[in-house]
mmCIF file of C-alpha atoms and ligand atoms in Angstrom:
data_model
loop_
_atom_site.group_PDB
_atom_site.id
_atom_site.type_symbol
_atom_site.label_atom_id
_atom_site.label_comp_id
_atom_site.label_asym_id
_atom_site.label_seq_id
_atom_site.Cartn_x
_atom_site.Cartn_y
_atom_site.Cartn_z
ATOM 1 C CA UNK A 106 5.621 26.585 -3.797
ATOM 2 C CA UNK A 107 4.570 23.274 -2.234
ATOM 3 C CA UNK A 108 2.351 23.116 0.849
ATOM 4 C CA UNK A 109 2.180 20.798 3.868
ATOM 5 C CA UNK A 110 -1.400 19.792 3.372
ATOM 6 C CA UNK A 111 -3.866 19.711 0.523
ATOM 7 C CA UNK A 112 -7.622 19.422 0.295
ATOM 8 C CA UNK A 113 -9.860 18.909 -2.729
ATOM 9 C CA UNK A 114 -13.564 19.445 -2.036
ATOM 10 C CA UNK A 115 -14.610 16.718 0.385
ATOM 11 C CA UNK A 116 -12.870 14.125 -1.789
ATOM 12 C CA UNK A 117 -9.222 14.324 -0.731
ATOM 13 C CA UNK A 118 -7.249 15.440 2.314
ATOM 14 C CA UNK A 119 -3.524 14.732 2.564
ATOM 15 C CA UNK A 120 -1.036 16.000 5.079
ATOM 16 C CA UNK A 121 2.733 15.924 5.493
ATOM 17 C CA UNK A 122 3.050 14.745 9.080
ATOM 18 C CA UNK A 123 3.630 11.789 11.358
ATOM 19 C CA UNK A 124 0.776 9.384 10.838
ATOM 20 C CA UNK A 125 0.284 8.875 14.591
ATOM 21 C CA UNK A 126 -0.348 12.609 14.927
ATOM 22 C CA UNK A 127 -2.448 12.787 11.774
ATOM 23 C CA UNK A 128 -4.685 9.888 12.727
ATOM 24 C CA UNK A 129 -5.518 11.576 16.048
ATOM 25 C CA UNK A 130 -7.561 14.098 14.055
ATOM 26 C CA UNK A 131 -9.809 11.350 12.631
ATOM 27 C CA UNK A 132 -12.968 10.371 14.466
ATOM 28 C CA UNK A 133 -13.768 6.900 15.767
ATOM 29 C CA UNK A 134 -15.372 4.615 13.148
ATOM 30 C CA UNK A 135 -14.968 7.157 10.363
ATOM 31 C CA UNK A 136 -13.040 5.117 7.767
ATOM 32 C CA UNK A 137 -14.359 2.317 5.527
ATOM 33 C CA UNK A 138 -11.068 0.997 4.251
ATOM 34 C CA UNK A 139 -7.404 1.511 5.159
ATOM 35 C CA UNK A 140 -4.384 0.450 3.142
ATOM 36 C CA UNK A 141 -1.248 0.480 5.293
ATOM 37 C CA UNK A 142 2.157 0.183 3.662
ATOM 38 C CA UNK A 143 4.412 0.892 6.655
ATOM 39 C CA UNK A 144 8.202 0.919 6.944
ATOM 40 C CA UNK A 145 9.366 -2.701 6.649
ATOM 41 C CA UNK A 146 12.749 -2.461 8.344
ATOM 42 C CA UNK A 147 14.258 -3.934 5.167
ATOM 43 C CA UNK A 148 16.917 -1.256 4.830
ATOM 44 C CA UNK A 149 20.448 -2.084 5.813
ATOM 45 C CA UNK A 150 23.684 -0.145 5.836
ATOM 46 C CA UNK A 151 25.045 -2.514 3.177
ATOM 47 C CA UNK A 152 25.896 -0.963 -0.145
ATOM 48 C CA UNK A 153 25.182 -3.593 -2.788
ATOM 49 C CA UNK A 154 24.577 -2.452 -6.304
ATOM 50 C CA UNK A 155 24.350 -3.894 -9.788
ATOM 51 C CA UNK A 156 25.749 -1.912 -12.704
ATOM 52 C CA UNK A 157 23.596 -1.233 -15.738
ATOM 53 C CA UNK A 158 25.782 -3.362 -18.041
ATOM 54 C CA UNK A 159 24.913 -6.688 -16.376
ATOM 55 C CA UNK A 160 23.553 -9.513 -18.543
ATOM 56 C CA UNK A 161 20.945 -10.943 -16.161
ATOM 57 C CA UNK A 162 17.829 -11.651 -18.235
ATOM 58 C CA UNK A 163 14.644 -9.821 -17.233
ATOM 59 C CA UNK A 164 16.328 -7.640 -14.607
ATOM 60 C CA UNK A 165 16.331 -4.318 -16.452
ATOM 61 C CA UNK A 166 19.200 -1.860 -15.971
ATOM 62 C CA UNK A 167 21.134 -0.848 -12.874
ATOM 63 C CA UNK A 168 19.869 -1.861 -9.409
ATOM 64 C CA UNK A 169 20.868 -0.748 -5.952
ATOM 65 C CA UNK A 170 19.859 -2.123 -2.562
ATOM 66 C CA UNK A 171 17.332 0.070 -0.770
ATOM 67 C CA UNK A 172 18.560 1.834 2.340
ATOM 68 C CA UNK A 173 16.441 4.615 3.791
ATOM 69 C CA UNK A 174 16.296 6.267 7.195
ATOM 70 C CA UNK A 175 12.491 6.129 7.197
ATOM 71 C CA UNK A 176 12.658 2.367 6.750
ATOM 72 C CA UNK A 177 14.770 1.590 9.833
ATOM 73 C CA UNK A 178 12.575 -0.484 12.131
ATOM 74 C CA UNK A 179 13.802 -3.063 14.598
ATOM 75 C CA UNK A 180 13.490 -4.743 17.968
ATOM 76 C CA UNK A 181 10.986 -3.777 20.627
ATOM 77 C CA UNK A 182 10.693 -0.235 19.244
ATOM 78 C CA UNK A 183 9.630 -1.665 15.882
ATOM 79 C CA UNK A 184 6.911 -3.669 17.579
ATOM 80 C CA UNK A 185 5.756 -0.720 19.698
ATOM 81 C CA UNK A 186 5.428 1.454 16.590
ATOM 82 C CA UNK A 187 3.501 -1.263 14.724
ATOM 83 C CA UNK A 188 1.198 -1.763 17.710
ATOM 84 C CA UNK A 189 0.604 2.000 18.002
ATOM 85 C CA UNK A 190 -0.497 2.599 14.399
ATOM 86 C CA UNK A 191 -2.598 -0.567 14.298
ATOM 87 C CA UNK A 192 -4.281 0.466 17.534
ATOM 88 C CA UNK A 193 -5.180 3.814 15.941
ATOM 89 C CA UNK A 194 -6.515 2.052 12.842
ATOM 90 C CA UNK A 195 -8.647 -0.163 15.058
ATOM 91 C CA UNK A 196 -10.234 2.942 16.568
ATOM 92 C CA UNK A 197 -10.760 4.749 13.264
ATOM 93 C CA UNK A 198 -11.851 1.976 10.874
ATOM 94 C CA UNK A 199 -15.530 1.016 11.104
ATOM 95 C CA UNK A 200 -16.349 -2.496 12.344
ATOM 96 C CA UNK A 201 -17.912 -3.023 8.913
ATOM 97 C CA UNK A 202 -14.702 -1.878 7.214
ATOM 98 C CA UNK A 203 -11.367 -3.570 6.661
ATOM 99 C CA UNK A 204 -7.619 -2.970 6.428
ATOM 100 C CA UNK A 205 -4.930 -4.179 4.037
ATOM 101 C CA UNK A 206 -1.395 -4.329 5.479
ATOM 102 C CA UNK A 207 1.728 -4.798 3.360
ATOM 103 C CA UNK A 208 4.762 -6.529 4.819
ATOM 104 C CA UNK A 209 7.847 -8.599 4.156
ATOM 105 C CA UNK A 210 9.515 -11.092 6.493
ATOM 106 C CA UNK A 211 11.207 -8.134 8.201
ATOM 107 C CA UNK A 212 7.988 -6.795 9.743
ATOM 108 C CA UNK A 213 5.315 -9.423 9.079
ATOM 109 C CA UNK A 214 5.867 -10.951 12.532
ATOM 110 C CA UNK A 215 5.254 -7.589 14.226
ATOM 111 C CA UNK A 216 2.085 -7.044 12.207
ATOM 112 C CA UNK A 217 0.670 -10.509 12.821
ATOM 113 C CA UNK A 218 1.356 -10.451 16.578
ATOM 114 C CA UNK A 219 0.034 -6.895 16.938
ATOM 115 C CA UNK A 220 -3.210 -7.848 15.145
ATOM 116 C CA UNK A 221 -3.697 -10.817 17.431
ATOM 117 C CA UNK A 222 -2.896 -8.806 20.555
ATOM 118 C CA UNK A 223 -5.384 -6.114 19.514
ATOM 119 C CA UNK A 224 -8.163 -8.570 18.646
ATOM 120 C CA UNK A 225 -8.017 -7.648 14.958
ATOM 121 C CA UNK A 226 -9.120 -10.718 13.017
ATOM 122 C CA UNK A 227 -7.063 -11.767 10.001
ATOM 123 C CA UNK A 228 -9.365 -12.494 7.058
ATOM 124 C CA UNK A 229 -6.684 -13.632 4.632
ATOM 125 C CA UNK A 230 -2.947 -13.679 4.219
ATOM 126 C CA UNK A 231 -2.119 -12.901 0.590
ATOM 127 C CA UNK A 232 1.165 -13.654 -1.119
ATOM 128 C CA UNK A 233 1.900 -11.036 -3.743
ATOM 129 C CA UNK A 234 4.125 -12.932 -6.170
ATOM 130 C CA UNK A 235 6.482 -10.614 -8.065
ATOM 131 C CA UNK A 236 7.783 -12.343 -11.143
ATOM 132 C CA UNK A 237 10.232 -9.571 -11.913
ATOM 133 C CA UNK A 238 11.629 -9.051 -8.409
ATOM 134 C CA UNK A 239 14.966 -7.563 -7.432
ATOM 135 C CA UNK A 240 17.904 -10.011 -7.821
ATOM 136 C CA UNK A 241 19.847 -11.126 -4.749
ATOM 137 C CA UNK A 242 23.110 -9.282 -5.186
ATOM 138 C CA UNK A 243 25.092 -11.054 -2.472
ATOM 139 C CA UNK A 244 24.449 -14.534 -3.862
ATOM 140 C CA UNK A 245 23.964 -15.634 -0.235
ATOM 141 C CA UNK A 246 20.168 -15.912 -0.204
ATOM 142 C CA UNK A 247 17.291 -16.927 -2.431
ATOM 143 C CA UNK A 248 15.826 -14.113 -4.524
ATOM 144 C CA UNK A 249 12.965 -12.665 -2.491
ATOM 145 C CA UNK A 250 10.028 -12.745 -4.916
ATOM 146 C CA UNK A 251 6.986 -12.041 -2.793
ATOM 147 C CA UNK A 252 5.481 -9.760 -0.209
ATOM 148 C CA UNK A 253 2.925 -10.733 2.394
ATOM 149 C CA UNK A 254 -0.300 -8.768 2.592
ATOM 150 C CA UNK A 255 -2.788 -9.242 5.427
ATOM 151 C CA UNK A 256 -6.453 -8.433 4.953
ATOM 152 C CA UNK A 257 -7.949 -7.829 8.398
ATOM 153 C CA UNK A 258 -11.063 -6.370 10.005
ATOM 154 C CA UNK A 259 -11.815 -4.777 13.338
ATOM 155 C CA UNK A 260 -15.403 -5.924 13.846
ATOM 156 C CA UNK A 261 -16.704 -8.714 16.023
ATOM 157 C CA UNK A 262 -19.365 -9.971 13.613
ATOM 158 C CA UNK A 263 -17.591 -10.313 10.248
ATOM 159 C CA UNK A 264 -19.599 -7.498 8.696
ATOM 160 C CA UNK A 265 -16.727 -6.441 6.439
ATOM 161 C CA UNK A 266 -17.475 -5.816 2.778
ATOM 162 C CA UNK A 267 -16.418 -8.499 0.289
ATOM 163 C CA UNK A 268 -17.486 -7.922 -3.323
ATOM 164 C CA UNK A 269 -17.518 -11.679 -3.822
ATOM 165 C CA UNK A 270 -19.370 -11.965 -7.133
ATOM 166 C CA UNK A 271 -17.406 -9.223 -8.874
ATOM 167 C CA UNK A 272 -14.116 -10.731 -7.741
ATOM 168 C CA UNK A 273 -15.083 -14.247 -8.797
ATOM 169 C CA UNK A 274 -16.128 -13.013 -12.255
ATOM 170 C CA UNK A 275 -12.897 -11.091 -12.789
ATOM 171 C CA UNK A 276 -9.781 -12.028 -14.682
ATOM 172 C CA UNK A 277 -6.581 -10.007 -14.959
ATOM 173 C CA UNK A 278 -4.529 -10.029 -18.136
ATOM 174 C CA UNK A 279 -1.182 -10.436 -16.347
ATOM 175 C CA UNK A 280 -2.253 -12.864 -13.613
ATOM 176 C CA UNK A 281 -1.760 -16.435 -14.726
ATOM 177 C CA UNK A 282 -3.311 -17.788 -11.516
ATOM 178 C CA UNK A 283 -6.804 -16.261 -11.841
ATOM 179 C CA UNK A 284 -9.450 -17.326 -14.335
ATOM 180 C CA UNK A 285 -12.779 -15.569 -14.829
ATOM 181 C CA UNK A 286 -15.537 -17.394 -12.938
ATOM 182 C CA UNK A 287 -13.118 -19.001 -10.467
ATOM 183 C CA UNK A 288 -12.612 -17.837 -6.879
ATOM 184 C CA UNK A 289 -9.620 -15.582 -6.333
ATOM 185 C CA UNK A 290 -6.833 -17.388 -4.503
ATOM 186 C CA UNK A 291 -4.442 -15.953 -1.928
ATOM 187 C CA UNK A 292 -1.489 -15.925 -4.345
ATOM 188 C CA UNK A 293 -1.595 -12.937 -6.670
ATOM 189 C CA UNK A 294 0.599 -12.896 -9.735
ATOM 190 C CA UNK A 295 1.101 -9.166 -10.295
ATOM 191 C CA UNK A 296 4.299 -7.839 -11.903
ATOM 192 C CA UNK A 297 5.851 -4.976 -9.953
ATOM 193 C CA UNK A 298 6.603 -2.726 -12.921
ATOM 194 C CA UNK A 299 4.872 0.649 -13.112
ATOM 195 C CA UNK A 300 3.210 2.253 -16.095
ATOM 196 C CA UNK A 301 4.553 5.505 -17.511
ATOM 197 C CA UNK A 302 1.905 7.671 -15.876
ATOM 198 C CA UNK A 303 2.696 6.160 -12.452
ATOM 199 C CA UNK A 304 6.263 7.470 -12.542
ATOM 200 C CA UNK A 305 5.917 10.631 -14.608
ATOM 201 C CA UNK A 306 6.680 12.901 -11.619
ATOM 202 C CA UNK A 307 9.370 10.676 -10.077
ATOM 203 C CA UNK A 308 9.463 7.436 -8.135
ATOM 204 C CA UNK A 309 9.356 6.194 -4.571
ATOM 205 C CA UNK A 310 11.757 3.353 -3.654
ATOM 206 C CA UNK A 311 8.928 1.064 -2.467
ATOM 207 C CA UNK A 312 6.200 2.369 -4.755
ATOM 208 C CA UNK A 313 3.391 -0.127 -5.346
ATOM 209 C CA UNK A 314 1.870 -0.608 -8.802
ATOM 210 C CA UNK A 315 -1.636 0.880 -9.065
ATOM 211 C CA UNK A 316 -3.053 -2.440 -10.294
ATOM 212 C CA UNK A 317 -2.170 -4.068 -6.947
ATOM 213 C CA UNK A 318 -4.229 -1.464 -5.079
ATOM 214 C CA UNK A 319 -7.003 -1.704 -7.698
ATOM 215 C CA UNK A 320 -7.380 -5.352 -6.773
ATOM 216 C CA UNK A 321 -7.729 -4.566 -3.060
ATOM 217 C CA UNK A 322 -10.390 -1.998 -3.905
ATOM 218 C CA UNK A 323 -12.279 -4.411 -6.143
ATOM 219 C CA UNK A 324 -12.391 -6.889 -3.259
ATOM 220 C CA UNK A 325 -13.310 -4.642 -0.364
ATOM 221 C CA UNK A 326 -14.233 -1.081 -1.334
ATOM 222 C CA UNK A 327 -17.362 0.792 -2.326
ATOM 223 C CA UNK A 328 -17.492 4.058 -4.287
ATOM 224 C CA UNK A 329 -18.406 6.905 -1.935
ATOM 225 C CA UNK A 330 -16.653 5.174 0.977
ATOM 226 C CA UNK A 331 -13.736 6.744 2.860
ATOM 227 C CA UNK A 332 -10.210 5.453 2.315
ATOM 228 C CA UNK A 333 -7.227 6.057 4.619
ATOM 229 C CA UNK A 334 -3.593 5.682 3.535
ATOM 230 C CA UNK A 335 -1.544 6.162 6.738
ATOM 231 C CA UNK A 336 1.854 5.727 4.983
ATOM 232 C CA UNK A 337 1.196 7.407 1.683
ATOM 233 C CA UNK A 338 4.666 7.291 0.048
ATOM 234 C CA UNK A 339 4.116 8.396 -3.546
ATOM 235 C CA UNK A 340 0.331 8.450 -3.117
ATOM 236 C CA UNK A 341 -0.536 5.236 -4.962
ATOM 237 C CA UNK A 342 -3.453 4.371 -2.643
ATOM 238 C CA UNK A 343 -4.941 7.838 -2.996
ATOM 239 C CA UNK A 344 -4.640 7.810 -6.792
ATOM 240 C CA UNK A 345 -6.338 4.395 -7.018
ATOM 241 C CA UNK A 346 -8.970 5.258 -4.397
ATOM 242 C CA UNK A 347 -9.869 8.561 -6.056
ATOM 243 C CA UNK A 348 -10.282 6.839 -9.431
ATOM 244 C CA UNK A 349 -12.528 4.295 -7.713
ATOM 245 C CA UNK A 350 -14.764 7.108 -6.448
ATOM 246 C CA UNK A 351 -13.704 7.058 -2.813
ATOM 247 C CA UNK A 352 -13.043 9.981 -0.488
ATOM 248 C CA UNK A 353 -9.412 9.748 0.519
ATOM 249 C CA UNK A 354 -7.218 10.756 3.468
ATOM 250 C CA UNK A 355 -3.448 10.271 3.550
ATOM 251 C CA UNK A 356 -0.398 10.999 5.712
ATOM 252 C CA UNK A 357 3.278 11.017 4.753
ATOM 253 C CA UNK A 358 6.147 12.149 6.970
ATOM 254 C CA UNK A 359 8.797 12.859 4.310
ATOM 255 C CA UNK A 360 8.278 16.117 2.433
ATOM 256 C CA UNK A 361 9.925 14.774 -0.733
ATOM 257 C CA UNK A 362 7.365 11.956 -0.976
ATOM 258 C CA UNK A 363 4.477 14.137 0.120
ATOM 259 C CA UNK A 364 5.315 16.481 -2.774
ATOM 260 C CA UNK A 365 5.468 13.537 -5.170
ATOM 261 C CA UNK A 366 2.032 12.363 -3.970
ATOM 262 C CA UNK A 367 0.678 15.835 -4.379
ATOM 263 C CA UNK A 368 1.796 16.035 -8.008
ATOM 264 C CA UNK A 369 0.259 12.645 -8.798
ATOM 265 C CA UNK A 370 -2.997 13.532 -7.066
ATOM 266 C CA UNK A 371 -3.316 16.936 -8.752
ATOM 267 C CA UNK A 372 -2.828 15.227 -12.104
ATOM 268 C CA UNK A 373 -5.675 12.816 -11.285
ATOM 269 C CA UNK A 374 -7.937 15.689 -10.327
ATOM 270 C CA UNK A 375 -7.120 17.480 -13.588
ATOM 271 C CA UNK A 376 -7.911 14.344 -15.581
ATOM 272 C CA UNK A 377 -11.200 13.924 -13.760
ATOM 273 C CA UNK A 378 -12.235 17.547 -14.157
ATOM 274 C CA UNK A 379 -11.339 17.656 -17.855
ATOM 275 C CA UNK A 380 -13.373 14.495 -18.449
ATOM 276 C CA UNK A 381 -16.470 16.350 -17.187
ATOM 277 C CA UNK A 382 -16.398 18.751 -20.142
HETATM 278 C C1 SAM B 612 6.567 1.525 2.240
HETATM 279 S S1 SAM B 612 6.481 3.234 1.923
HETATM 280 C C2 SAM B 612 4.886 3.476 1.145
HETATM 281 C C3 SAM B 612 4.955 3.397 -0.357
HETATM 282 C C4 SAM B 612 3.599 3.627 -1.012
HETATM 283 N N1 SAM B 612 2.714 2.503 -0.829
HETATM 284 C C5 SAM B 612 3.721 3.917 -2.506
HETATM 285 O O1 SAM B 612 3.114 3.207 -3.339
HETATM 286 O O2 SAM B 612 4.442 4.852 -2.863
HETATM 287 C C6 SAM B 612 6.241 3.866 3.519
HETATM 288 C C7 SAM B 612 6.177 5.368 3.605
HETATM 289 O O3 SAM B 612 5.820 5.708 4.953
HETATM 290 C C8 SAM B 612 6.482 6.901 5.310
HETATM 291 N N2 SAM B 612 6.549 6.925 6.786
HETATM 292 C C9 SAM B 612 7.395 6.261 7.591
HETATM 293 N N3 SAM B 612 7.105 6.520 8.882
HETATM 294 C C10 SAM B 612 6.043 7.367 8.893
HETATM 295 C C11 SAM B 612 5.275 7.988 9.911
HETATM 296 N N4 SAM B 612 5.557 7.811 11.198
HETATM 297 N N5 SAM B 612 4.244 8.796 9.542
HETATM 298 C C12 SAM B 612 3.957 9.002 8.227
HETATM 299 N N6 SAM B 612 4.654 8.439 7.209
HETATM 300 C C13 SAM B 612 5.680 7.624 7.533
HETATM 301 C C14 SAM B 612 7.844 6.791 4.638
HETATM 302 O O4 SAM B 612 8.418 8.065 4.454
HETATM 303 C C15 SAM B 612 7.486 6.089 3.323
HETATM 304 O O5 SAM B 612 7.302 7.027 2.287
#
């Protein structure tokens, strides 16, 4: 029997509810880092799909265009919603903290304008380059191969954490654009495929690979800090944050995805507890 919320010591709290409601329960300046992966408004009513017997190199098996009710976002209402959750994040995230926001061209305008209207300073705009992205099935557009990620902070004095030396020293086996000892650029070459353990309980249609979130944490997180994932989906942020040693809070409105998150998170807890013995 699955529940609507779950707590593990003071390390994890997740709840199946509207994020605007959930965030109301969080105190001002109580979060060190937030990772927001909101609805993009990329869903359409179109019904494109690609059968599994295609011969397109590097594109795997069957594909189908995403179309989900939770992803419908448009017009003034789309902007109002974006403004509302960003306004809550501004209240909750410490001035010394920061926020990562995923977007595509569908919602990146809303996010950018809302940040500027709220006085949230953009630190960087990152292009997440996806080598193995979804093909364009209509043949009427270029193949979309990137997502835009904004790194922003709510302070007035640029006190946000940047683990500069660690990031500069790092290299990543799959990223052909980053060499150890060189500054990290704003284009990240990170394939979008997931490892077996990331999908062992099922998948979310816009699930992010853990190594993308790991990179955000390396840049801006500290173990023992508090992480908020306002649009949890399959729980990727919570899984990565827990492994990093953070205390994590997450909200997800769809029960199906909340349950998926819960299974992934419980598995992480089991792994951690068994490693103690
Ligand atoms: C882009 S997906 C997040 C995917 C996630 N990063 C992952 O790796 O699985 C956005 C999620 O936000 C959820 N969502 C949409 N509106 C919401 C709301 N008002 N409150 C809470 N969750 C919401 C959707 O159900 C969806 O699962």
